[in-house]
Every structure is written in C-alpha cells, then in structure tokens.
Amino acid sequence: MGSTNPQDLHRQVPTPPAEETLYSRPSAAQAAADAIPVLVDDTYHVFHLTTPPFTRHHPPRLRSTWSRLKSKDLINWTRDQEMVLRPGGNSSDPDADGAWTGCAVQGPDGNMNIFYTGYNLTQNGKQVILRVASNDPHGTVFKGEAKVITIRGDGSQYEEIDFRDPYIFFNEAEGKYWMLVSRRLATGSYWYRGCIALLTSTNLDTWELDPEPLYAPNDMLCPECPEMFSLPNSKWYLVYSRFHAPNAGTVYRIADNPRGPFRIPRDGSHGRLDGRRWYAAKSCPKAGDPDRRVYFGWVGDYVDEEGKWLWGGDLGVPREISAGEQGYLKLEVAQTYLNHLRQYSQPLTPGIESTLDLTSIGSSVNHFPKISSQEEARDLLISFRLECDAHACGVVFQHDNTGKGYTLRFEPSISGLFSMSLLVDFPSLDDFWADQYNIHLPRPVDGPEITRHEQIDISNGVIILLRGQVIEAFCGGRSISWRLPLPKNGPMGETRRIGWFVEDGSMSLGDLKVLAVKV
C-alpha cells in the first residue's frame, strides 16, 4: 500500500495484476482522486476518480474515469480490471470531458445505482448529473447508457455552471431519498456564493428541487464532495471539502436535525479533521459497528520542477471516525489496518531505543536516530507517547545540512492540552530580506505554518506513517497529511528523514517505535 512518487509519471509503469493491487493509486502514471465509498453487506466498495495516464493539468487530467477497489477487511484489496465509468466518446455527450464525482446507492429494488457528474467543455463547462443502474446490490455490471436525471423546480436561484458532486441517502423520517448537490447562488458576493442544494425523490427517477439551499454559509466559493449522515448520538453531520482558506480541506458541521442549522464545532478544530492536503474525503458505515464510519481521502501530487500541487494523488490510509464529547468527531487510523501494519513491520537495524529524553534550556536542539540510507527509504511506522515541559517539541522531517526541514510541532497550553501544527521548511521573508538572500515565497504567505489543530489531547500518543514522500500524522482525534517535495540536494540518504527536536525545555518519548513497513 505504498505511495508513488509523482515525479515518476514520465515513466511507463503497468497496472499490477489483481493479486498485487495497488491501493493508493491505479499505477505510477495515474493518480487517484475523489473517493466514493459504500458498504454492501460486509464488503467495502471504494470507487474513486482516476486521471488519464501522464497528465498533470486541467483539462486533460480531469477527463477522469471511475475505478473500483473492494475489500472485506480494509487490508486486502482487489481492483476491477475494467473502469466502471468512462467519459462519453462523442463531443456532444454530457460527460465528454470527464466522469466526475458522485455516489453509489442502493435503490428501492436493492440494486446499486451510480449518480455522477458529467462535464462538457463545449457547453462552457456545464455540469449535469447522470444515473446508471446495475442489476444486483454489488454493482457487478453497470449496463445501458447513463441518463441525465429529471428535475422539477425553478432553479433560477442558482448559477448554471456548478451543479455537481451528488450525494444520496434515504431519509427514513421523511420517507424520501435526499440528494445533496454542490452549487453556487446566482446573487450575492461573488467569492461567497457557494452552497449545497437539496433535491428529494421517492424513487430515484424524478427529483424535486427544494426552493432554498440546505446550507449557504456565505464564506466559500463552492463546496465540493458533500455528504450527510447521522450517528447513534442522534446528531447529524454535514461534511464537504473547501479548496480555499479559511480552513481548507474536508470539514464538517453539526446539527440536531438533517435540515439544520448546521454549526461549526467549538472544539478548536474549526470542523477540520485534517488539513488542505487530505481532500474530498467521504465515508461509509463501518461493518459491524454502528458507532463508527470509515473515511477515505486523497493526498495531492506535487510536481517539484513546476512548484505546483496537482488534482489527485495517493489515497490516504483508511481512517475511522467516531463521536466524542458534545458530538465532536474524532479521527484515527482504521484499527484493523494499523494492527496489520504493526504485525507485518520490523524494527530498524540498528534498533532505536524505546525511550528518548531531550533537554535544552533557553535554546533548541535536534536529535537524529542512526538509520541506514536503505532503511530511511522504506515506508515507516512511527509511534510514541509524549511528555513535554518545553515551549515546543516534536518531529523533524527531511532535515538537511543547512538546517532546513519540516516540523510536526507540539506546543503545550495552560489547559494541559496541546496545539499540533506542521511547519514548512522556510518561512516567507519581507521583500528586502527576500531580495538580499534570493528567497522568495508568494507574498500572501506570511509564515511557515501549513496546518494547525488546537486543543489536542496527546495522552493516547502519536502515530505517524511515512509512505514515500507522504506524511500522515495522527494524534488526539485529528490528523495532518502532507506530501514532502523531493530533496533538492540529491538522494534521500543526503538528508535526515526523521528526527526529534525540543525548544526551551525538556521532552520525553515513551513507547517509541520506528518500524519498517513490509506491506
């Protein structure tokens, strides 16, 4: 389940056979994007968008198809050898330029249906929602031509261009199917018209458009990939992704009623479970556990020579969410997957001590374990318990001889909780210093911080997965995902891949494990 380096997109790498299925992406030449999970009986179906091979930018990269992974345990996956959906073959087809995000849902007859977004550049990028049905609950084969759904209602309150990412579930209280759709209002401040529209149906065939949007917070350009669910605590959760600040990434809102009002959590998360780079995440129920759901999102590719993030990348590891106090969501690595990693991983050679104490009063100090270059290049599973009596402490990634490196930083607060943040290797400088040192970052960037979570309880420890250049860190019910750029000074062995630091104080790591992942 390792990560693939997007720099390898120039090399032809064939899709592996079923018994060697890559979970994270279909091949090195293709990226995975928006996940569409559904649980049928005891089988997880994870559909996801797949980019055309060797593409980087819009529009070619977004002429996406649908791929499917299946698993019963979140560990062993098989991938359909044929794409489930492909763009239309004629320029006039509504999905000629991409079969975009949607959902899979079982209809009144129990058979699986797919609803998805069709994209057509010749129609000024117009988006429509199409439906295709299967003859069985597991969607073994989807036959027939996809049909544009029938909608009743005015719709003049919305712009035409954004009409996408349908998510459908059966609302038992109302006895109707609900469809959430990403839209923009036709009036209002241009940058803040993004909203989620609601359509209802009794049969999946004909849909009624509600006259008012379900959610219109007046703070975003357009939401993406919405979903809604309830948990046994009777709370309702509206989840969607934001591709711009503030709080970019997949976020959630809470309500006591599926029609809202949906409120922003007050636990310091601002509704974020991760950050900008764990994106378009969606969930399905966890098999055999009604209190939990399983989440899938992607971590974007980064092209170093262009300095650009791309749409699509590697699927993040399976994650679980559950409701904590006051209904706020907590996220962690899926337990079965984590147990599997631990079982099939091995300590590094030479071994790393199970405890580490660092102290530096009035200054900062780094510590780097002795790891061979061969083992540094492997996927790593890092875990530890942290005690910190310092201004800050944490983990250093990809540290070079100049002192540059990324840091996962923990800062204690007066309440006994912590903030957890990821910092880029170099902060932006004011113009004079940038000119003098020839270090320029975009001027709107006024600091090194990438993502921050507040009010974190660190008592249950920290778990970090390093898959190639992808970091996925978990602590206190939240996570931070990121893709590191390739080291600029040569092979991985010329940088220190991991280390620890303490700033003005002391820290103690217990139950410290750094394992090389075999799978």
XYZ file of C-alpha atoms in Angstrom:
519
model
C 0.000 0.000 0.000
C 2.992 2.288 -0.519
C 2.874 5.769 -2.000
C 4.070 6.541 -5.510
C 6.341 9.452 -6.324
C 4.579 11.696 -8.895
C 7.974 12.514 -10.388
C 7.801 9.009 -11.872
C 4.921 9.995 -14.152
C 7.317 10.242 -17.074
C 7.997 6.504 -16.859
C 5.577 3.858 -18.086
C 4.602 1.610 -15.173
C 1.964 -1.024 -15.971
C -1.027 -1.596 -13.732
C -0.247 -4.580 -11.484
C -2.337 -7.750 -11.662
C -5.166 -8.230 -9.179
C -3.116 -10.157 -6.635
C -0.659 -7.226 -6.406
C -3.257 -4.478 -6.353
C -2.003 -1.009 -5.504
C -4.397 0.565 -3.026
C -3.066 4.104 -3.121
C -3.375 4.682 -6.898
C -4.058 2.625 -10.030
C -0.480 2.988 -11.294
C 2.503 5.306 -11.075
C 1.261 7.040 -14.229
C -2.259 7.673 -12.887
C -3.487 9.462 -9.786
C -6.433 8.597 -7.574
C -8.872 11.340 -6.617
C -12.309 11.759 -5.027
C -13.262 8.583 -3.154
C -16.846 7.266 -3.272
C -17.142 4.526 -0.625
C -20.186 2.343 0.019
C -20.625 -0.682 2.285
C -22.671 -3.543 0.808
C -23.217 -6.427 3.234
C -19.690 -6.906 4.603
C -17.802 -5.598 1.558
C -16.311 -2.135 1.204
C -16.611 -0.775 -2.335
C -14.343 2.241 -2.799
C -14.939 3.851 -6.162
C -12.584 6.704 -6.952
C -11.827 9.033 -9.828
C -8.748 8.160 -11.872
C -6.733 10.562 -14.004
C -5.695 9.730 -17.575
C -2.077 8.485 -17.695
C 0.760 11.032 -17.716
C -1.497 14.078 -17.308
C -0.910 16.955 -14.936
C -3.199 19.890 -15.516
C -6.750 20.821 -16.488
C -8.402 19.924 -18.772
C -6.606 16.654 -19.739
C -6.021 15.493 -16.154
C -9.669 15.964 -15.217
C -11.037 13.796 -18.015
C -11.440 11.243 -15.279
C -12.805 7.720 -15.169
C -14.177 5.714 -12.232
C -12.099 2.885 -10.773
C -13.193 0.500 -8.002
C -11.434 -1.198 -5.094
C -13.075 -3.862 -2.914
C -12.177 -5.249 0.495
C -13.729 -7.035 3.451
C -11.075 -6.026 5.986
C -9.577 -2.677 4.816
C -6.266 -4.519 4.348
C -6.550 -6.803 1.323
C -7.886 -5.044 -1.757
C -8.843 -6.100 -5.255
C -9.274 -3.685 -8.123
C -11.684 -4.084 -11.027
C -9.664 -4.701 -14.177
C -12.081 -2.548 -16.186
C -13.066 1.020 -15.401
C -16.588 1.295 -14.012
C -17.310 4.581 -15.812
C -15.611 6.311 -18.708
C -16.209 9.736 -20.289
C -18.523 9.833 -23.293
C -16.999 9.123 -26.662
C -18.706 11.969 -28.555
C -18.036 15.659 -28.044
C -21.769 16.211 -27.540
C -22.030 13.715 -24.680
C -22.732 15.405 -21.332
C -19.727 13.622 -19.798
C -17.386 14.007 -22.787
C -14.714 15.756 -20.730
C -14.944 13.800 -17.509
C -16.990 11.406 -15.404
C -16.698 13.366 -12.172
C -17.651 12.801 -8.551
C -20.915 11.253 -7.442
C -22.172 8.457 -5.231
C -23.217 4.831 -5.205
C -26.551 3.999 -3.585
C -28.880 1.032 -3.400
C -32.264 1.758 -4.958
C -35.750 0.633 -3.887
C -35.100 -2.737 -5.565
C -31.877 -3.203 -3.588
C -29.649 -2.879 -6.652
C -26.731 -0.491 -6.850
C -27.078 2.789 -8.728
C -24.375 5.296 -9.576
C -25.108 9.006 -9.828
C -22.234 11.110 -11.123
C -21.309 14.480 -12.589
C -20.896 14.856 -16.327
C -18.574 17.612 -17.582
C -18.547 19.064 -21.089
C -16.170 21.835 -22.188
C -18.070 22.537 -25.422
C -21.022 23.584 -23.238
C -18.875 26.152 -21.392
C -18.021 23.563 -18.769
C -21.641 22.814 -17.995
C -22.197 20.089 -15.432
C -25.117 17.685 -15.265
C -25.949 14.717 -13.066
C -26.283 11.317 -14.702
C -27.520 7.953 -13.448
C -26.614 4.408 -14.401
C -28.001 1.272 -12.723
C -26.852 -2.269 -12.016
C -28.845 -5.482 -11.782
C -27.530 -6.502 -8.364
C -26.670 -4.951 -4.961
C -22.895 -5.142 -5.515
C -22.940 -3.377 -8.868
C -21.243 -6.247 -10.662
C -22.065 -4.777 -14.076
C -23.475 -1.375 -14.979
C -25.223 -1.640 -18.306
C -27.007 0.760 -20.562
C -26.474 4.395 -21.356
C -26.243 6.837 -18.469
C -29.285 9.124 -18.322
C -29.445 12.737 -17.200
C -31.699 12.903 -14.151
C -35.100 14.599 -14.331
C -35.519 17.596 -12.017
C -38.658 19.524 -11.165
C -38.274 23.015 -9.802
C -37.280 26.505 -10.868
C -33.567 26.597 -10.047
C -33.190 30.243 -11.028
C -31.684 30.991 -7.615
C -28.525 29.138 -8.682
C -25.788 29.684 -11.238
C -25.757 27.183 -14.089
C -22.105 26.165 -14.217
C -21.707 24.491 -10.796
C -24.099 21.549 -10.455
C -22.075 18.607 -9.270
C -20.932 16.001 -6.760
C -24.310 14.417 -5.932
C -24.587 12.509 -2.658
C -27.714 10.425 -1.994
C -29.078 8.717 1.104
C -32.534 7.594 2.236
C -34.036 9.885 4.872
C -36.242 7.499 6.832
C -38.025 10.255 8.774
C -39.280 11.843 5.549
C -39.593 8.597 3.574
C -37.592 10.091 0.701
C -34.206 9.909 -0.908
C -32.169 13.050 -0.375
C -29.630 14.297 -2.890
C -27.078 16.904 -1.850
C -25.537 18.855 -4.744
C -22.673 21.373 -4.815
C -23.915 24.684 -6.217
C -23.466 28.455 -6.286
C -26.146 31.050 -5.683
C -26.940 33.375 -8.589
C -26.674 36.510 -6.447
C -24.572 37.745 -3.564
C -20.870 38.406 -3.042
C -19.091 36.600 -5.860
C -16.496 34.774 -3.743
C -19.015 33.581 -1.142
C -21.980 32.177 -3.083
C -21.063 28.520 -2.567
C -23.892 26.408 -1.148
C -25.367 22.913 -1.010
C -28.711 22.385 -2.709
C -31.230 19.721 -1.714
C -33.280 17.543 -4.075
C -35.718 14.837 -2.924
C -37.230 11.776 -4.588
C -39.337 8.762 -3.705
C -37.960 6.517 -6.464
C -34.581 7.886 -7.704
C -36.210 8.650 -11.064
C -37.678 12.136 -10.648
C -36.249 14.747 -8.303
C -37.824 17.810 -6.690
C -35.564 20.800 -6.089
C -36.110 22.459 -2.725
C -36.668 26.208 -3.174
C -33.995 27.107 -0.585
C -30.468 25.727 -0.298
C -29.858 23.291 2.518
C -26.648 25.071 3.516
C -25.403 28.505 2.434
C -22.776 29.801 4.899
C -21.696 32.844 2.857
C -18.000 32.010 3.274
C -16.805 29.940 0.289
C -16.614 29.875 -3.497
C -18.107 26.403 -3.897
C -18.282 23.330 -1.649
C -17.128 20.007 -3.061
C -17.996 16.365 -2.427
C -20.699 16.825 0.235
C -22.146 14.007 2.295
C -24.513 13.712 5.260
C -25.004 11.059 7.918
C -26.206 10.559 11.457
C -24.658 8.579 14.303
C -26.313 6.831 17.264
C -25.887 10.058 19.281
C -28.764 11.470 17.137
C -26.541 14.225 15.740
C -26.451 14.939 12.020
C -23.170 15.660 10.254
C -22.769 17.613 7.035
C -19.323 17.033 5.515
C -17.831 18.773 2.483
C -14.470 19.948 1.141
C -13.203 23.504 0.744
C -10.451 24.223 -1.774
C -9.600 27.623 -0.297
C -8.962 29.208 3.080
C -10.009 29.620 5.764
C -9.829 26.025 6.951
C -9.268 24.424 3.562
C -9.710 20.669 3.277
C -12.535 18.369 4.328
C -14.664 19.942 7.066
C -17.804 19.010 8.965
C -20.744 20.775 10.571
C -23.160 19.520 13.261
C -26.933 19.786 13.646
C -29.743 18.212 15.649
C -31.873 17.986 12.506
C -30.966 16.999 8.924
C -32.332 20.349 7.747
C -30.019 22.231 10.096
C -28.995 24.729 11.182
C -25.502 23.290 10.821
C -22.988 24.710 13.272
C -19.189 24.877 13.300
C -17.646 22.691 16.047
C -16.291 24.583 19.060
C -13.525 22.149 19.987
C -10.645 24.035 18.347
C -10.828 22.057 15.129
C -12.922 24.617 13.204
C -14.549 21.489 11.804
C -11.304 20.214 10.230
C -10.182 16.664 10.884
C -7.019 17.172 8.822
C -5.808 19.958 6.525
C -5.806 21.118 2.930
C -3.955 18.078 1.552
C -6.346 15.370 2.781
C -9.099 16.219 0.375
C -12.525 15.212 -0.929
C -12.852 12.672 1.874
C -16.028 10.613 2.115
C -17.177 7.814 4.360
C -19.357 4.759 4.700
C -20.530 2.837 7.797
C -18.010 0.571 9.465
C -19.021 -3.077 9.079
C -20.427 -4.388 12.358
C -20.007 -1.110 14.272
C -22.815 1.479 14.056
C -20.837 3.951 16.188
C -18.105 4.383 13.594
C -17.620 5.238 9.949
C -14.646 4.594 7.668
C -13.151 7.525 5.756
C -11.156 7.722 2.533
C -9.473 10.836 1.116
C -6.507 11.659 -1.115
C -3.172 13.434 -0.680
C -2.298 15.502 -3.747
C 0.643 15.020 -6.091
C 3.303 17.730 -6.137
C 5.481 18.476 -9.171
C 8.776 19.818 -7.891
C 10.048 21.283 -11.143
C 6.838 23.321 -11.515
C 6.299 24.024 -7.822
C 2.631 23.097 -8.245
C 0.133 20.886 -6.489
C -1.961 18.696 -8.759
C -5.528 17.453 -8.602
C -5.409 13.843 -7.443
C -2.630 11.820 -5.881
C -2.459 8.911 -3.427
C -5.399 7.633 -1.407
C -4.686 8.162 2.269
C -4.758 5.165 4.580
C -8.259 4.089 5.713
C -9.403 6.079 8.728
C -12.229 5.791 11.246
C -14.355 8.497 12.826
C -16.481 8.372 15.937
C -18.322 10.951 18.019
C -16.720 12.220 21.212
C -17.973 14.688 23.773
C -20.706 17.063 22.596
C -20.833 15.126 19.351
C -17.499 16.372 18.011
C -15.859 13.918 15.632
C -12.592 12.140 16.313
C -10.464 10.577 13.603
C -7.816 7.846 13.786
C -6.157 5.218 11.628
C -8.548 2.314 10.981
C -7.677 -0.099 13.774
C -7.591 -3.272 11.670
C -5.233 -1.594 9.218
C -2.976 -0.280 11.984
C -2.831 -3.711 13.648
C -1.894 -5.234 10.307
C 0.934 -2.734 9.825
C 2.300 -3.452 13.277
C 2.136 -7.197 12.751
C 3.977 -7.096 9.436
C 6.581 -4.461 10.238
C 10.052 -4.874 11.684
C 12.348 -2.719 13.841
C 15.104 -0.830 12.094
C 18.682 -2.040 12.285
C 20.339 -0.928 14.491
C 17.320 -0.682 16.761
C 16.034 2.604 18.192
C 15.696 2.845 21.967
C 12.146 2.679 23.304
C 12.618 5.924 25.240
C 14.196 9.251 24.396
C 14.790 12.261 26.657
C 15.833 15.632 25.258
C 16.531 18.827 27.204
C 17.653 22.249 26.027
C 17.106 25.203 28.350
C 16.860 28.555 26.593
C 17.626 27.137 23.143
C 16.648 24.456 20.646
C 18.257 21.109 19.953
C 17.676 18.331 17.413
C 18.253 14.601 17.742
C 18.513 12.278 14.750
C 18.483 8.483 15.133
C 21.062 6.435 13.291
C 19.199 4.932 10.332
C 20.825 3.487 7.236
C 20.045 5.150 3.912
C 18.421 1.922 2.705
C 16.032 1.797 5.673
C 15.359 5.534 5.513
C 13.948 4.997 2.024
C 11.399 2.420 3.248
C 7.871 3.141 4.390
C 7.995 3.810 8.133
C 5.508 3.478 11.004
C 6.455 5.729 13.932
C 4.649 5.788 17.264
C 5.383 7.254 20.689
C 3.884 8.757 23.818
C 4.904 12.327 24.505
C 5.559 14.279 27.689
C 6.542 17.868 27.045
C 7.694 20.533 29.521
C 9.018 22.891 26.893
C 7.913 25.782 24.757
C 7.610 23.327 21.878
C 8.787 19.896 20.790
C 8.088 17.364 18.098
C 9.302 15.605 14.963
C 11.610 16.849 12.197
C 11.263 15.551 8.621
C 13.708 15.763 5.712
C 16.275 17.868 7.537
C 19.331 18.900 5.512
C 22.741 20.258 6.396
C 21.601 23.886 6.101
C 19.021 23.378 8.850
C 16.032 23.259 6.543
C 13.358 20.734 7.389
C 9.653 20.253 8.007
C 8.457 20.002 11.608
C 5.446 18.441 13.285
C 5.248 20.759 16.261
C 3.517 20.279 19.630
C 3.012 23.283 21.909
C 1.505 22.909 25.408
C -1.215 25.257 26.598
C -2.242 26.245 30.098
C -5.184 23.816 29.998
C -2.950 20.762 29.680
C -3.939 20.308 26.053
C -1.676 20.953 23.061
C -1.654 22.534 19.651
C -0.342 20.379 16.812
C 0.935 22.019 13.636
C 3.001 21.246 10.559
C 5.526 23.878 9.500
C 7.164 24.259 6.105
C 10.940 24.319 5.954
C 11.320 28.041 5.228
C 9.124 30.983 6.256
C 8.489 33.799 3.784
C 10.629 36.889 4.214
C 9.780 40.558 3.786
C 10.814 41.922 0.406
C 14.150 43.438 1.491
C 15.413 40.217 3.047
C 13.981 38.104 0.253
C 15.926 40.212 -2.265
C 19.127 40.012 -0.230
C 19.019 36.239 0.214
C 17.157 35.443 -3.012
C 14.498 33.533 -1.065
C 11.081 34.388 -2.429
C 7.757 32.836 -1.496
C 4.351 34.178 -2.574
C 3.734 37.413 -0.688
C 0.275 36.392 0.624
C 2.090 33.634 2.554
C 3.139 35.276 5.818
C 4.623 32.406 7.759
C 5.696 28.796 7.722
C 2.578 27.165 9.162
C 0.757 24.723 6.899
C -1.898 23.276 9.202
C -2.732 23.727 12.889
C -5.064 21.906 15.273
C -5.866 23.372 18.680
C -6.890 21.733 21.979
C -5.328 18.343 21.263
C -5.231 15.653 23.947
C -1.916 13.868 23.393
C -2.326 11.299 26.181
C -3.023 8.429 23.765
C 0.166 9.043 21.826
C 1.202 9.968 18.301
C 1.178 7.765 15.200
C 2.998 8.795 12.008
C 3.051 6.982 8.673
C 5.716 7.872 6.117
C 4.854 6.404 2.722
C 7.431 7.668 0.262
C 7.093 11.450 0.466
C 3.621 11.306 2.061
C 3.255 12.109 5.770
C 0.107 11.072 7.655
C 0.248 12.001 11.358
C -2.483 11.120 13.883
C -2.949 12.432 17.412
C -5.864 13.323 19.669
C -8.582 12.515 17.153
C -7.163 14.624 14.313
C -4.620 14.169 11.582
C -2.232 16.111 9.357
C -1.441 14.864 5.859
C 1.177 16.300 3.521
C 3.426 15.377 0.627
C 7.024 16.482 1.066
C 8.853 17.774 -2.002
C 11.806 15.740 -3.194
C 15.098 16.687 -1.529
C 16.923 19.151 -3.737
C 20.430 18.174 -2.716
C 20.394 14.633 -4.008
C 19.209 11.187 -2.917
C 17.237 10.652 0.275
C 20.386 9.492 2.054
C 21.843 13.034 1.942
C 19.093 14.304 4.233
C 17.948 13.087 7.618
C 14.488 11.725 7.016
C 13.263 11.872 10.623
C 14.395 13.287 13.946
C 13.101 15.000 17.063
C 13.521 18.490 18.488
C 12.880 20.370 21.713
C 12.767 24.129 22.185
C 13.496 25.697 25.588
C 12.667 22.854 27.927
C 12.519 19.086 28.053
C 10.588 16.313 26.402
C 10.326 12.589 26.973
C 9.254 9.997 24.414
C 7.959 6.679 25.723
C 6.902 3.504 23.911
C 8.965 4.795 20.985
C 8.848 2.567 17.919
C 10.195 3.212 14.425
C 9.253 0.273 12.228
C 9.969 -0.515 8.585
C 6.713 -1.484 6.910
C 6.832 -4.709 4.911
C 3.495 -4.287 3.096
